[in-house]
C-alpha atoms as an extended CHARMM CRD file, in Angstrom:
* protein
*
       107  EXT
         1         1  UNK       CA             19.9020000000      -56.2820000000       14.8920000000  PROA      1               0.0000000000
         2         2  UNK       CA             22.7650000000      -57.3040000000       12.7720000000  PROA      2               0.0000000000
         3         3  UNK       CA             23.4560000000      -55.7340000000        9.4430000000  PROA      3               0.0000000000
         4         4  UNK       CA             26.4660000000      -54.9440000000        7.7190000000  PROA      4               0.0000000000
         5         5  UNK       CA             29.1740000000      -55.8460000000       10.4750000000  PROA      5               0.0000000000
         6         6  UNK       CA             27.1280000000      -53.0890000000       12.9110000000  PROA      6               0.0000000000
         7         7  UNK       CA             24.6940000000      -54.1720000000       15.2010000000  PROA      7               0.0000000000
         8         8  UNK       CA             21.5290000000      -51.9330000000       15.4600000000  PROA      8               0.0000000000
         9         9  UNK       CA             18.6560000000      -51.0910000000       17.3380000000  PROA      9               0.0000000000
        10        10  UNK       CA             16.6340000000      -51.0320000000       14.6100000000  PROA      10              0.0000000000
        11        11  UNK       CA             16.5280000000      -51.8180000000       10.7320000000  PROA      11              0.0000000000
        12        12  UNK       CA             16.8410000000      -49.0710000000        8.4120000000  PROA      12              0.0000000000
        13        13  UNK       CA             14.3510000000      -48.0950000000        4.9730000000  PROA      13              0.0000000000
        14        14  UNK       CA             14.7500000000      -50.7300000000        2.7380000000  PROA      14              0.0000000000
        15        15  UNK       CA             15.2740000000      -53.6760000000        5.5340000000  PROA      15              0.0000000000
        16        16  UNK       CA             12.7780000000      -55.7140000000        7.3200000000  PROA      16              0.0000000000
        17        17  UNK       CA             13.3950000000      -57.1040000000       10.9290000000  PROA      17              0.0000000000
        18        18  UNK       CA             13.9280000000      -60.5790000000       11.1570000000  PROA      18              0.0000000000
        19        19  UNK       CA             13.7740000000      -61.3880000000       15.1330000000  PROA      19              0.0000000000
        20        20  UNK       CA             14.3560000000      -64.7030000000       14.8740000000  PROA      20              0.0000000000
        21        21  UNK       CA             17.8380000000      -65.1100000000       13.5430000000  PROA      21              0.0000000000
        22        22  UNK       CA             18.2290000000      -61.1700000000       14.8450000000  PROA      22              0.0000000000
        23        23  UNK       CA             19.2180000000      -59.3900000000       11.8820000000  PROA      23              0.0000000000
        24        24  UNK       CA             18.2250000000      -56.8760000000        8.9330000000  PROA      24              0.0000000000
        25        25  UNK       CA             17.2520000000      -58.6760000000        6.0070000000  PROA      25              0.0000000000
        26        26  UNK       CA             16.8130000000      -56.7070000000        2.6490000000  PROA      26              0.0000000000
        27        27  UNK       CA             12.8480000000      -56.1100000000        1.4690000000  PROA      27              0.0000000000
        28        28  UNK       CA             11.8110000000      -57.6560000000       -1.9860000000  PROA      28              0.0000000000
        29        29  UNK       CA             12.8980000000      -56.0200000000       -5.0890000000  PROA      29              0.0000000000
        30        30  UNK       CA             10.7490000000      -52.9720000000       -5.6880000000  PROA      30              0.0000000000
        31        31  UNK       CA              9.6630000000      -52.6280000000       -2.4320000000  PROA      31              0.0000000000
        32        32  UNK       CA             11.0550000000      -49.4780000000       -0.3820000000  PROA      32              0.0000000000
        33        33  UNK       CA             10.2850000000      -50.4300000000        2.7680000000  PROA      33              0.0000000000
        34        34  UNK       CA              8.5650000000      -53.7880000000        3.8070000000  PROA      34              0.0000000000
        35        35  UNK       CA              7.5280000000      -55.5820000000        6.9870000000  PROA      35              0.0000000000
        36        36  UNK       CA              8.7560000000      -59.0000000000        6.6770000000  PROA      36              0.0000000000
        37        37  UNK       CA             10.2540000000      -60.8380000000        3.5210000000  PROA      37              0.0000000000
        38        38  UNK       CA              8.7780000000      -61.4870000000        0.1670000000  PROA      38              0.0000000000
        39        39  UNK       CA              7.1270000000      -58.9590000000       -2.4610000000  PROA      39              0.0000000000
        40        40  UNK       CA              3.7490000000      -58.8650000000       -0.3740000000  PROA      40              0.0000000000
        41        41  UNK       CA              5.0410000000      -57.4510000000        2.2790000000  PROA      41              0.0000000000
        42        42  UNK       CA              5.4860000000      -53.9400000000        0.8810000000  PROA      42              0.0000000000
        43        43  UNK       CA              4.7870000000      -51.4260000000        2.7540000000  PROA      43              0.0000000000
        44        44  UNK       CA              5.6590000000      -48.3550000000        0.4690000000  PROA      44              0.0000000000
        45        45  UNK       CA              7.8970000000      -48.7380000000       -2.8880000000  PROA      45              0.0000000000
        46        46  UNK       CA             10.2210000000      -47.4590000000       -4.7960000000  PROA      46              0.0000000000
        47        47  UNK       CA              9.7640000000      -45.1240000000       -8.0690000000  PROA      47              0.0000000000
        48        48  UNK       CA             12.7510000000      -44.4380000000       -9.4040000000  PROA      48              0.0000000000
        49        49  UNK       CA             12.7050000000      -44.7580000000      -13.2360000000  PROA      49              0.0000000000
        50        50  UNK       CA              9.7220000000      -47.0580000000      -14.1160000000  PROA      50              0.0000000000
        51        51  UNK       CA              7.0600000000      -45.9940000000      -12.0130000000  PROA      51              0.0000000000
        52        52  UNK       CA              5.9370000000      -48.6370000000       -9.1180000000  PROA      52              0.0000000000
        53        53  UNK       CA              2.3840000000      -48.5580000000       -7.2250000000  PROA      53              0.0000000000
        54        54  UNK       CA              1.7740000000      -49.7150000000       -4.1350000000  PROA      54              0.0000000000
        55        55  UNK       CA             -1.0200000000      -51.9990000000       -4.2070000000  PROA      55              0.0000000000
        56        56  UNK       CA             -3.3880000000      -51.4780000000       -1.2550000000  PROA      56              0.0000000000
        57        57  UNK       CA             -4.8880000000      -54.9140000000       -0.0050000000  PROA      57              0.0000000000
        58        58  UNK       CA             -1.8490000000      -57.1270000000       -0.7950000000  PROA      58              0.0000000000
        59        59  UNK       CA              0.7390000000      -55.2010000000        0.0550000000  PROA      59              0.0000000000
        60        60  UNK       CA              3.1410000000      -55.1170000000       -3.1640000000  PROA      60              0.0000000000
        61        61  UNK       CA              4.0820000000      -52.9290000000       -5.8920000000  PROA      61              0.0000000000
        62        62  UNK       CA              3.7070000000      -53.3080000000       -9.6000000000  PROA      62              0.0000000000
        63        63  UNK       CA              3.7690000000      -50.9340000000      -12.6480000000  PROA      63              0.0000000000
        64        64  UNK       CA              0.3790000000      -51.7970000000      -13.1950000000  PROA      64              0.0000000000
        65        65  UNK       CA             -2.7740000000      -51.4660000000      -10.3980000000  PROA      65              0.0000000000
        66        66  UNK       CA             -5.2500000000      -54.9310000000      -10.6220000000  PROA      66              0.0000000000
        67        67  UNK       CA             -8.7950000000      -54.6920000000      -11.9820000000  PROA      67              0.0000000000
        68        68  UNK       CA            -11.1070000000      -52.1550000000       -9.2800000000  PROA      68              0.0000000000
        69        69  UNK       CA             -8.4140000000      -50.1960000000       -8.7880000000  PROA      69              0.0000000000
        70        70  UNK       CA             -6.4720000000      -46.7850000000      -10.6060000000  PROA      70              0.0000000000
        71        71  UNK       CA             -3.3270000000      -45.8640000000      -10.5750000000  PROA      71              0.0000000000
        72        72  UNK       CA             -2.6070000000      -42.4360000000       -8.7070000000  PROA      72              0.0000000000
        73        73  UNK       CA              0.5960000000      -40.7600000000      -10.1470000000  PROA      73              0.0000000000
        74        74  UNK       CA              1.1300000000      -38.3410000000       -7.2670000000  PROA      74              0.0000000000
        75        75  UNK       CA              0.9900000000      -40.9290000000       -4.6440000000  PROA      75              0.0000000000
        76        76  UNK       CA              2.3690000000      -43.9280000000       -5.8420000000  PROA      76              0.0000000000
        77        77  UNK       CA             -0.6780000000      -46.0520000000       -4.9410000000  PROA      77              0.0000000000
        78        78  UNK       CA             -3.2820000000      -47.7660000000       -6.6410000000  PROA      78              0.0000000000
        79        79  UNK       CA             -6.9040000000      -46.0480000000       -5.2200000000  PROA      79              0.0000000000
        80        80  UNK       CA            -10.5310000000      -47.6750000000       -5.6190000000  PROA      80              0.0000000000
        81        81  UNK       CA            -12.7880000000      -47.1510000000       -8.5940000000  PROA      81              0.0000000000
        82        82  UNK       CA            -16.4100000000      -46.5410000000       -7.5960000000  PROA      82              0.0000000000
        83        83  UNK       CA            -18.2950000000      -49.7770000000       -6.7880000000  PROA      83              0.0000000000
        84        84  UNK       CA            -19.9400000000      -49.5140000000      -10.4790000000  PROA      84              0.0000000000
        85        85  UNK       CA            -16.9580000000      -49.7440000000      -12.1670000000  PROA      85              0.0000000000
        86        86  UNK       CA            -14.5100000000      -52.9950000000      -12.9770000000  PROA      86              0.0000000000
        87        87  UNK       CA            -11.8250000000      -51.3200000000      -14.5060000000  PROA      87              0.0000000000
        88        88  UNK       CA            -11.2590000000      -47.5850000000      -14.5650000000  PROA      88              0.0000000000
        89        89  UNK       CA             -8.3520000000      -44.7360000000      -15.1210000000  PROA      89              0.0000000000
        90        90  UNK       CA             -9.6220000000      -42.2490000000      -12.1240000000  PROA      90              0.0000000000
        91        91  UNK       CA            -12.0300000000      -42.4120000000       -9.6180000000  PROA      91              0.0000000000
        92        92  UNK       CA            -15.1750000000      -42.1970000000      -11.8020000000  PROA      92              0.0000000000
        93        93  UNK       CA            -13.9310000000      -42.6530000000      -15.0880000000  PROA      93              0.0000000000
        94        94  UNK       CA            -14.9460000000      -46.4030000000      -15.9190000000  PROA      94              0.0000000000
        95        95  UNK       CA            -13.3570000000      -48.2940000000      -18.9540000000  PROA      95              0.0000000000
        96        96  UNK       CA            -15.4420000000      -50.9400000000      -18.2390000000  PROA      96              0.0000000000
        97        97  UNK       CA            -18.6240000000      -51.5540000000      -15.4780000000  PROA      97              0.0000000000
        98        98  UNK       CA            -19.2100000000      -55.1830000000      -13.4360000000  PROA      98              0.0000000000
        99        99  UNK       CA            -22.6490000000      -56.3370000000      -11.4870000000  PROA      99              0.0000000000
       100       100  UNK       CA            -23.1180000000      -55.0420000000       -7.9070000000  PROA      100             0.0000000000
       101       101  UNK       CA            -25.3890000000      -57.1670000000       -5.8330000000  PROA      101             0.0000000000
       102       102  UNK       CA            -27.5490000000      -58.7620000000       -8.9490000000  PROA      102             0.0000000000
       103       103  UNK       CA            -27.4610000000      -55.3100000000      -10.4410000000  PROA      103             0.0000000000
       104       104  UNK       CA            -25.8220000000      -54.5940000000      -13.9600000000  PROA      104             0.0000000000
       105       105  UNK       CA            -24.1640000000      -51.6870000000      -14.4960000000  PROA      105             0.0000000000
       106       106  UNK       CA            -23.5680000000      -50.2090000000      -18.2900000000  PROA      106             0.0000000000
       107       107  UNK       CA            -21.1030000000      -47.7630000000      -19.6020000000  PROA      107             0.0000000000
């Protein structure tokens, strides 16, 4: 694969293969290493200065983890709240609670 005047036999961190045109292309900003272009195809990313977590599901990173999930400061990655819980700051602290299966769940 093509990249920077070398030709290699595979793409390096930070670089996704494209096969079709036979080169390395550059991931999406924030993303360390991705598997094809565009910022859902993170596969890990990169946290240097503002912190970035890798968002499990869609495959992108953010400085912020979406609703059912909690950000993990030693790994980088946003990790599931219990079932009970919409919105929470660890694994079973809730901040707020959603309805499982018709059943209502209260702080």
């Amino acid at each position: 694969y093509f990249l920077n005047n070398s030709c290699l036999s595979f793409c390096p961190t930070g670089y996704y293969t494209n096969a079709s045109i036979r080169e390395c292309e550059p991931c999406a900003t924030g993303c360390k290493s991705c598997f094809a272009a565009g910022a859902d195809s993170c596969t890990s990313c990169h946290t240097v200065g503002n912190v970035s977590y890798y968002l499990t599901g869609v495959s992108s990173c953010d400085q912020n983890c979406t609703d059912g999930y909690y950000p993990n400061a030693t790994s980088h990655l946003c990790l599931k709240c219990v079932s009970a819980c919409a919105t929470c700051s660890s694994p079973t602290l809730c901040q707020s609670c959603q309805s499982v299966n018709g059943v209502a769940y209260y702080l």
